[in-house]
PDB file of C-alpha atoms and ligand atoms in Angstrom:
ATOM      1  CA  MET A   6       0.077  -0.106  -0.002  1.00 92.00           C
ATOM      2  CA  VAL A   7       2.843   2.458   0.749  1.00 95.00           C
ATOM      3  CA  PRO A   8       3.570   3.439  -2.864  1.00 96.00           C
ATOM      4  CA  GLU A   9      -0.340   4.153  -3.398  1.00 97.00           C
ATOM      5  CA  LEU A  10      -0.336   6.133  -0.129  1.00 97.00           C
ATOM      6  CA  PHE A  11       2.248   8.454  -1.461  1.00 97.00           C
ATOM      7  CA  ALA A  12       0.715   8.781  -5.019  1.00 98.00           C
ATOM      8  CA  ARG A  13      -2.708   9.578  -3.285  1.00 98.00           C
ATOM      9  CA  ALA A  14      -1.070  11.948  -1.041  1.00 97.00           C
ATOM     10  CA  GLY A  15      -0.539  14.299  -3.921  1.00 96.00           C
ATOM     11  CA  TYR A  16       3.031  13.378  -5.178  1.00 97.00           C
ATOM     12  CA  GLU A  17       3.062  13.896  -8.828  1.00 98.00           C
ATOM     13  CA  ALA A  18       5.532  10.851  -8.979  1.00 98.00           C
ATOM     14  CA  VAL A  19       6.433   8.219  -6.744  1.00 98.00           C
ATOM     15  CA  THR A  20      10.055   6.566  -6.952  1.00 98.00           C
ATOM     16  CA  LEU A  21      10.870   2.765  -6.190  1.00 98.00           C
ATOM     17  CA  ASP A  22      14.255   2.463  -5.091  1.00 98.00           C
ATOM     18  CA  LEU A  23      15.942  -0.926  -6.214  1.00 98.00           C
ATOM     19  CA  GLN A  24      19.410   0.530  -5.333  1.00 98.00           C
ATOM     20  CA  HIS A  25      19.007   1.051  -1.587  1.00 97.00           C
ATOM     21  CA  GLY A  26      15.497   0.171  -0.929  1.00 94.00           C
ATOM     22  CA  MET A  27      13.644  -3.051  -0.008  1.00 90.00           C
ATOM     23  CA  PHE A  28      12.035  -3.834  -3.283  1.00 87.00           C
ATOM     24  CA  ASP A  29      12.848  -7.104  -5.389  1.00 93.00           C
ATOM     25  CA  PHE A  30      11.312  -7.264  -8.849  1.00 96.00           C
ATOM     26  CA  GLU A  31       8.222  -8.813  -7.963  1.00 97.00           C
ATOM     27  CA  ALA A  32       7.454  -6.171  -5.446  1.00 97.00           C
ATOM     28  CA  ALA A  33       8.353  -3.427  -7.883  1.00 98.00           C
ATOM     29  CA  VAL A  34       6.025  -4.982 -10.546  1.00 97.00           C
ATOM     30  CA  ASP A  35       2.944  -4.840  -7.929  1.00 97.00           C
ATOM     31  CA  SER A  36       4.123  -1.496  -6.764  1.00 98.00           C
ATOM     32  CA  LEU A  37       4.245   0.197 -10.371  1.00 98.00           C
ATOM     33  CA  GLY A  38       0.370  -0.936 -10.692  1.00 98.00           C
ATOM     34  CA  LEU A  39      -0.482   0.727  -7.342  1.00 98.00           C
ATOM     35  CA  ILE A  40       1.165   3.861  -8.292  1.00 98.00           C
ATOM     36  CA  ALA A  41      -0.723   4.093 -11.327  1.00 98.00           C
ATOM     37  CA  LEU A  42      -3.896   3.245  -9.319  1.00 97.00           C
ATOM     38  CA  GLY A  43      -3.021   6.235  -7.202  1.00 98.00           C
ATOM     39  CA  GLY A  44      -2.684   8.498 -10.123  1.00 98.00           C
ATOM     40  CA  ALA A  45       1.107   9.250 -10.157  1.00 98.00           C
ATOM     41  CA  HIS A  46       3.857   8.766 -12.463  1.00 98.00           C
ATOM     42  CA  ARG A  47       6.228   5.682 -12.000  1.00 98.00           C
ATOM     43  CA  ILE A  48       9.805   6.089 -11.499  1.00 98.00           C
ATOM     44  CA  ALA A  49      12.386   3.570 -10.448  1.00 98.00           C
ATOM     45  CA  ARG A  50      15.998   3.547  -9.418  1.00 98.00           C
ATOM     46  CA  ILE A  51      17.987   0.503 -10.388  1.00 98.00           C
ATOM     47  CA  PRO A  52      21.119  -0.881  -8.872  1.00 98.00           C
ATOM     48  CA  VAL A  53      24.646   0.490 -10.290  1.00 98.00           C
ATOM     49  CA  ALA A  54      25.057  -0.661 -13.979  1.00 98.00           C
ATOM     50  CA  ASP A  55      21.977  -2.984 -14.126  1.00 98.00           C
ATOM     51  CA  ASN A  56      20.738  -2.029 -17.331  1.00 98.00           C
ATOM     52  CA  ALA A  57      19.179  -5.349 -17.887  1.00 97.00           C
ATOM     53  CA  LEU A  58      17.062  -4.457 -14.911  1.00 98.00           C
ATOM     54  CA  ALA A  59      16.248  -1.179 -16.343  1.00 98.00           C
ATOM     55  CA  GLY A  60      14.732  -2.807 -19.401  1.00 97.00           C
ATOM     56  CA  ARG A  61      12.775  -5.120 -17.301  1.00 98.00           C
ATOM     57  CA  LEU A  62      11.286  -2.293 -15.027  1.00 98.00           C
ATOM     58  CA  ILE A  63      10.317  -0.049 -17.843  1.00 98.00           C
ATOM     59  CA  ASP A  64       8.521  -2.983 -19.747  1.00 98.00           C
ATOM     60  CA  MET A  65       6.581  -3.515 -16.387  1.00 98.00           C
ATOM     61  CA  GLY A  66       5.397   0.304 -16.602  1.00 98.00           C
ATOM     62  CA  ALA A  67       8.113   2.324 -15.021  1.00 98.00           C
ATOM     63  CA  GLU A  68       8.037   5.639 -17.077  1.00 98.00           C
ATOM     64  CA  CYS A  69      11.401   6.934 -15.764  1.00 98.00           C
ATOM     65  CA  ILE A  70      14.403   5.027 -14.712  1.00 99.00           C
ATOM     66  CA  ILE A  71      17.247   6.674 -12.623  1.00 99.00           C
ATOM     67  CA  ALA A  72      20.570   4.999 -12.925  1.00 99.00           C
ATOM     68  CA  PRO A  73      22.926   5.621  -9.988  1.00 99.00           C
ATOM     69  CA  MET A  74      26.732   6.259 -10.252  1.00 98.00           C
ATOM     70  CA  ILE A  75      27.075   7.083 -13.845  1.00 98.00           C
ATOM     71  CA  ASN A  76      30.545   8.342 -14.145  1.00 98.00           C
ATOM     72  CA  SER A  77      31.432   8.607 -18.091  1.00 98.00           C
ATOM     73  CA  ARG A  78      29.728   8.949 -21.488  1.00 98.00           C
ATOM     74  CA  GLU A  79      30.177   5.378 -22.109  1.00 98.00           C
ATOM     75  CA  GLU A  80      28.089   4.326 -19.091  1.00 98.00           C
ATOM     76  CA  ALA A  81      25.445   7.019 -19.878  1.00 98.00           C
ATOM     77  CA  GLU A  82      25.178   5.847 -23.386  1.00 98.00           C
ATOM     78  CA  GLN A  83      25.044   2.035 -22.481  1.00 98.00           C
ATOM     79  CA  PHE A  84      22.150   2.927 -19.957  1.00 98.00           C
ATOM     80  CA  ALA A  85      20.218   5.372 -22.011  1.00 98.00           C
ATOM     81  CA  ARG A  86      20.547   3.008 -25.277  1.00 98.00           C
ATOM     82  CA  ALA A  87      18.837   0.136 -23.225  1.00 98.00           C
ATOM     83  CA  MET A  88      15.863   2.563 -22.709  1.00 98.00           C
ATOM     84  CA  LYS A  89      15.138   3.552 -26.254  1.00 98.00           C
ATOM     85  CA  TYR A  90      13.723   1.735 -29.033  1.00 98.00           C
ATOM     86  CA  PRO A  91      15.771   1.598 -32.478  1.00 98.00           C
ATOM     87  CA  PRO A  92      16.776   3.573 -34.289  1.00 97.00           C
ATOM     88  CA  MET A  93      17.448   5.738 -31.221  1.00 97.00           C
ATOM     89  CA  GLY A  94      18.706   2.798 -28.962  1.00 98.00           C
ATOM     90  CA  GLU A  95      18.444  -0.829 -28.681  1.00 97.00           C
ATOM     91  CA  ARG A  96      15.762  -1.513 -26.232  1.00 98.00           C
ATOM     92  CA  SER A  97      14.399  -4.869 -26.712  1.00 97.00           C
ATOM     93  CA  TRP A  98      10.703  -5.413 -27.706  1.00 98.00           C
ATOM     94  CA  SER A  99       7.990  -6.622 -25.079  1.00 96.00           C
ATOM     95  CA  PRO A 100       6.312  -3.990 -23.265  1.00 96.00           C
ATOM     96  CA  ARG A 101       3.123  -5.604 -22.414  1.00 91.00           C
ATOM     97  CA  ARG A 102       2.275  -4.078 -19.244  1.00 97.00           C
ATOM     98  CA  ALA A 103       3.969  -0.536 -19.927  1.00 98.00           C
ATOM     99  CA  ALA A 104       1.430  -0.328 -23.176  1.00 98.00           C
ATOM    100  CA  MET A 105      -1.391  -1.361 -20.679  1.00 97.00           C
ATOM    101  CA  LEU A 106      -0.586   1.128 -18.045  1.00 97.00           C
ATOM    102  CA  SER A 107      -0.042   3.935 -20.355  1.00 96.00           C
ATOM    103  CA  GLY A 108      -3.435   3.084 -21.923  1.00 96.00           C
ATOM    104  CA  GLN A 109      -1.849   2.525 -25.384  1.00 97.00           C
ATOM    105  CA  THR A 110      -1.817  -0.261 -28.091  1.00 97.00           C
ATOM    106  CA  ASP A 111       1.488  -2.001 -28.654  1.00 96.00           C
ATOM    107  CA  HIS A 112       1.806  -0.031 -31.865  1.00 97.00           C
ATOM    108  CA  GLU A 113       0.993   3.487 -30.151  1.00 98.00           C
ATOM    109  CA  TYR A 114       3.375   2.554 -27.441  1.00 98.00           C
ATOM    110  CA  LEU A 115       6.177   1.872 -30.063  1.00 97.00           C
ATOM    111  CA  THR A 116       5.680   5.149 -31.602  1.00 97.00           C
ATOM    112  CA  ASN A 117       5.489   6.964 -28.361  1.00 98.00           C
ATOM    113  CA  SER A 118       7.639   5.365 -25.868  1.00 97.00           C
ATOM    114  CA  ASN A 119      10.926   6.984 -26.746  1.00 98.00           C
ATOM    115  CA  SER A 120       9.655  10.357 -25.935  1.00 97.00           C
ATOM    116  CA  GLN A 121       7.302   9.362 -23.266  1.00 96.00           C
ATOM    117  CA  THR A 122      10.002   7.682 -21.106  1.00 97.00           C
ATOM    118  CA  LEU A 123      12.859   9.231 -19.325  1.00 98.00           C
ATOM    119  CA  ALA A 124      16.434   8.034 -18.843  1.00 98.00           C
ATOM    120  CA  LEU A 125      18.077   9.875 -16.114  1.00 99.00           C
ATOM    121  CA  ALA A 126      21.800   9.450 -15.253  1.00 99.00           C
ATOM    122  CA  MET A 127      22.774  10.115 -11.615  1.00 99.00           C
ATOM    123  CA  ILE A 128      25.688  12.527 -11.200  1.00 98.00           C
ATOM    124  CA  GLU A 129      27.003  11.994  -7.541  1.00 98.00           C
ATOM    125  CA  THR A 130      30.828  11.786  -7.980  1.00 98.00           C
ATOM    126  CA  GLN A 131      33.697  14.174  -8.653  1.00 98.00           C
ATOM    127  CA  GLU A 132      34.401  11.701 -11.690  1.00 98.00           C
ATOM    128  CA  ALA A 133      30.879  12.503 -12.951  1.00 98.00           C
ATOM    129  CA  ILE A 134      31.264  16.161 -12.539  1.00 98.00           C
ATOM    130  CA  GLU A 135      34.535  15.824 -14.544  1.00 98.00           C
ATOM    131  CA  ALA A 136      32.609  13.982 -17.293  1.00 98.00           C
ATOM    132  CA  LEU A 137      29.441  16.091 -17.247  1.00 98.00           C
ATOM    133  CA  ASP A 138      29.868  17.549 -20.612  1.00 98.00           C
ATOM    134  CA  ASP A 139      30.341  14.324 -22.161  1.00 98.00           C
ATOM    135  CA  ILE A 140      27.447  12.637 -20.263  1.00 98.00           C
ATOM    136  CA  LEU A 141      25.060  15.407 -21.306  1.00 98.00           C
ATOM    137  CA  SER A 142      26.097  15.154 -24.920  1.00 98.00           C
ATOM    138  CA  VAL A 143      24.492  11.659 -25.031  1.00 98.00           C
ATOM    139  CA  PRO A 144      21.430  12.291 -27.329  1.00 98.00           C
ATOM    140  CA  GLU A 145      19.434   9.375 -25.978  1.00 98.00           C
ATOM    141  CA  LEU A 146      19.840  10.493 -22.366  1.00 98.00           C
ATOM    142  CA  ASP A 147      16.834  12.696 -21.214  1.00 98.00           C
ATOM    143  CA  GLY A 148      18.508  14.162 -18.189  1.00 98.00           C
ATOM    144  CA  ILE A 149      20.613  13.854 -15.080  1.00 98.00           C
ATOM    145  CA  PHE A 150      19.659  13.239 -11.497  1.00 98.00           C
ATOM    146  CA  VAL A 151      21.769  14.519  -8.568  1.00 98.00           C
ATOM    147  CA  GLY A 152      22.396  12.559  -5.415  1.00 98.00           C
ATOM    148  CA  PRO A 153      23.725  15.073  -2.908  1.00 98.00           C
ATOM    149  CA  SER A 154      24.931  12.610  -0.275  1.00 98.00           C
ATOM    150  CA  ASP A 155      27.090  10.648  -2.504  1.00 98.00           C
ATOM    151  CA  LEU A 156      28.269  13.939  -4.256  1.00 98.00           C
ATOM    152  CA  SER A 157      29.257  15.290  -0.876  1.00 98.00           C
ATOM    153  CA  LEU A 158      31.274  12.168   0.171  1.00 98.00           C
ATOM    154  CA  SER A 159      33.024  12.174  -3.177  1.00 98.00           C
ATOM    155  CA  LEU A 160      33.860  15.784  -3.185  1.00 98.00           C
ATOM    156  CA  SER A 161      35.224  15.603   0.416  1.00 97.00           C
ATOM    157  CA  LYS A 162      37.180  12.307  -0.445  1.00 97.00           C
ATOM    158  CA  GLY A 163      35.066  10.507   2.115  1.00 97.00           C
ATOM    159  CA  THR A 164      35.752  12.912   4.995  1.00 97.00           C
ATOM    160  CA  ALA A 165      32.139  14.588   5.052  1.00 95.00           C
ATOM    161  CA  LEU A 166      28.709  13.445   4.332  1.00 97.00           C
ATOM    162  CA  ASP A 167      27.231  16.885   4.012  1.00 95.00           C
ATOM    163  CA  PRO A 168      24.478  16.972   1.240  1.00 96.00           C
ATOM    164  CA  ASN A 169      23.514  20.452   2.388  1.00 93.00           C
ATOM    165  CA  GLY A 170      26.963  21.927   2.714  1.00 94.00           C
ATOM    166  CA  PRO A 171      28.221  24.946   0.611  1.00 95.00           C
ATOM    167  CA  GLU A 172      30.659  22.944  -1.627  1.00 96.00           C
ATOM    168  CA  THR A 173      27.551  20.459  -2.458  1.00 97.00           C
ATOM    169  CA  ALA A 174      25.444  23.262  -3.091  1.00 96.00           C
ATOM    170  CA  ARG A 175      27.777  24.980  -5.521  1.00 97.00           C
ATOM    171  CA  ALA A 176      28.254  21.732  -7.399  1.00 98.00           C
ATOM    172  CA  CYS A 177      24.517  21.111  -7.526  1.00 98.00           C
ATOM    173  CA  ALA A 178      24.077  24.735  -9.056  1.00 98.00           C
ATOM    174  CA  ASP A 179      26.670  24.255 -11.743  1.00 98.00           C
ATOM    175  CA  ILE A 180      25.164  20.772 -12.625  1.00 98.00           C
ATOM    176  CA  ALA A 181      21.762  22.377 -12.994  1.00 98.00           C
ATOM    177  CA  SER A 182      22.965  25.161 -15.237  1.00 98.00           C
ATOM    178  CA  LYS A 183      25.143  22.813 -17.413  1.00 98.00           C
ATOM    179  CA  ALA A 184      22.021  20.621 -17.905  1.00 98.00           C
ATOM    180  CA  LYS A 185      19.897  23.436 -18.716  1.00 98.00           C
ATOM    181  CA  ALA A 186      22.469  24.648 -21.246  1.00 98.00           C
ATOM    182  CA  ALA A 187      22.405  21.321 -22.903  1.00 98.00           C
ATOM    183  CA  GLY A 188      18.554  20.950 -23.001  1.00 98.00           C
ATOM    184  CA  LYS A 189      18.443  18.100 -20.571  1.00 98.00           C
ATOM    185  CA  ILE A 190      16.045  17.736 -17.519  1.00 98.00           C
ATOM    186  CA  ALA A 191      17.739  18.328 -14.205  1.00 98.00           C
ATOM    187  CA  GLY A 192      16.478  16.179 -11.255  1.00 98.00           C
ATOM    188  CA  ILE A 193      17.791  16.001  -7.595  1.00 98.00           C
ATOM    189  CA  PHE A 194      17.165  14.159  -4.447  1.00 98.00           C
ATOM    190  CA  CYS A 195      16.258  16.505  -1.653  1.00 97.00           C
ATOM    191  CA  LEU A 196      16.357  15.783   1.994  1.00 94.00           C
ATOM    192  CA  SER A 197      14.366  18.704   3.279  1.00 93.00           C
ATOM    193  CA  ALA A 198      11.589  21.342   2.258  1.00 94.00           C
ATOM    194  CA  GLU A 199      14.625  24.039   2.235  1.00 95.00           C
ATOM    195  CA  MET A 200      16.583  21.707  -0.273  1.00 95.00           C
ATOM    196  CA  VAL A 201      13.454  21.549  -2.390  1.00 96.00           C
ATOM    197  CA  GLU A 202      13.444  25.414  -2.603  1.00 96.00           C
ATOM    198  CA  GLU A 203      16.927  25.815  -3.164  1.00 96.00           C
ATOM    199  CA  ALA A 204      16.912  23.215  -5.921  1.00 97.00           C
ATOM    200  CA  VAL A 205      13.882  24.972  -7.624  1.00 97.00           C
ATOM    201  CA  ALA A 206      15.589  28.057  -7.536  1.00 97.00           C
ATOM    202  CA  GLN A 207      18.697  26.538  -9.076  1.00 96.00           C
ATOM    203  CA  GLY A 208      16.667  25.136 -11.986  1.00 96.00           C
ATOM    204  CA  TYR A 209      15.930  21.710 -10.947  1.00 98.00           C
ATOM    205  CA  ARG A 210      12.574  20.454 -12.443  1.00 94.00           C
ATOM    206  CA  LEU A 211      12.408  16.883 -10.858  1.00 97.00           C
ATOM    207  CA  LEU A 212      12.602  16.845  -7.144  1.00 97.00           C
ATOM    208  CA  SER A 213      12.499  13.772  -5.337  1.00 97.00           C
ATOM    209  CA  TYR A 214      11.510  14.529  -1.687  1.00 96.00           C
ATOM    210  CA  GLY A 215      10.921  12.379   1.301  1.00 93.00           C
ATOM    211  CA  ILE A 216      11.674   8.664   2.053  1.00 95.00           C
ATOM    212  CA  ASP A 217       8.993   6.193   3.409  1.00 95.00           C
ATOM    213  CA  THR A 218      11.202   4.780   6.192  1.00 94.00           C
ATOM    214  CA  VAL A 219      12.190   8.501   7.379  1.00 94.00           C
ATOM    215  CA  PHE A 220       8.633   9.520   7.351  1.00 95.00           C
ATOM    216  CA  ILE A 221       7.411   6.634   9.474  1.00 95.00           C
ATOM    217  CA  ASP A 222      10.480   7.154  11.916  1.00 97.00           C
ATOM    218  CA  GLY A 223       9.604  10.546  12.331  1.00 96.00           C
ATOM    219  CA  ALA A 224       6.030  10.128  12.755  1.00 96.00           C
ATOM    220  CA  ALA A 225       6.433   7.243  15.345  1.00 96.00           C
ATOM    221  CA  ARG A 226       8.828   9.331  17.531  1.00 96.00           C
ATOM    222  CA  THR A 227       6.439  12.213  17.373  1.00 96.00           C
ATOM    223  CA  ALA A 228       3.383  10.070  18.449  1.00 95.00           C
ATOM    224  CA  LEU A 229       5.524   8.503  21.254  1.00 93.00           C
ATOM    225  CA  GLY A 230       6.610  12.099  22.316  1.00 92.00           C
ATOM    226  CA  GLU A 231       3.139  13.201  22.570  1.00 90.00           C
ATOM    227  CA  THR A 232       2.224  10.628  25.132  1.00 88.00           C
ATOM    228  CA  ALA A 233       2.396  11.251  28.955  1.00 81.00           C
ATOM    229  CA  TRP A 234       3.877   7.976  30.005  1.00 75.00           C
ATOM    230  CA  THR A 235       7.079   7.742  27.785  1.00 61.00           C
TER     231      THR A 235
HETATM  232  C1  3PY B 321      22.569  10.452  -2.953  1.00 50.91           C
HETATM  233  O1  3PY B 321      22.132  11.475  -2.164  1.00 50.91           O
HETATM  234  O2  3PY B 321      23.585  10.079  -2.988  1.00 50.91           O
HETATM  235  C2  3PY B 321      21.310   9.590  -3.486  1.00 50.91           C
HETATM  236  O3  3PY B 321      21.583   8.770  -4.173  1.00 50.91           O
HETATM  237  C3  3PY B 321      20.094  10.141  -3.122  1.00 50.91           C
HETATM  238  O4  3PY B 321      19.193   9.017  -3.323  1.00 50.91           O
HETATM  239 MG1   MG B 322      23.687   8.071  -4.004  1.00 50.91          MG
END
């Protein structure tokens, strides 16, 4: 029920995290249907370099795939090409559920899906920042998605987990303006409402804000704190 709750709460899109979250493929397949039922767009994050899973999830109805730790043009290209049908890429044919969930026939889906699905490469290392122009030049790639926690770890050479820090914020602003100049979508993970505001001001268009376990943890602690006997 959790993905559906988020969709019904008013999020425009709900992301299933198969990199760090608890989803296996079957749970993700169920959840994609529940997000659709709740009326939100369907996003999934794959584990590092798992382009085969990107293909399976998009066939099962994910509309956007986020690929973590993309550090070179070649990695971006391999990922994005797995997401797009020829002649653009080399996505393999069998989109049964994706066509169903998007209310299209297979033929309509074939015509439309390259422009209706998003391949986003995560920028979350110093190496990725150095290769950013090359990554942004991949025509099949729709955009980038920043992971500020890993980015801060990488920029500080492992000495600081500081997703809100000034060095990370400067890097995030640069990434957004380069993405905009390249005509690509810029997305980012936000840990707070303040980060959402800052990211919007920097030009980010896809904001991923809130984690189910963090919300539950916070609500549980608040509820306990409100009782007289704890
Ligand atoms: C990061 O901040 O590194 C992320 O991957 C966010 O999900
Ligand atoms: Mg990360």
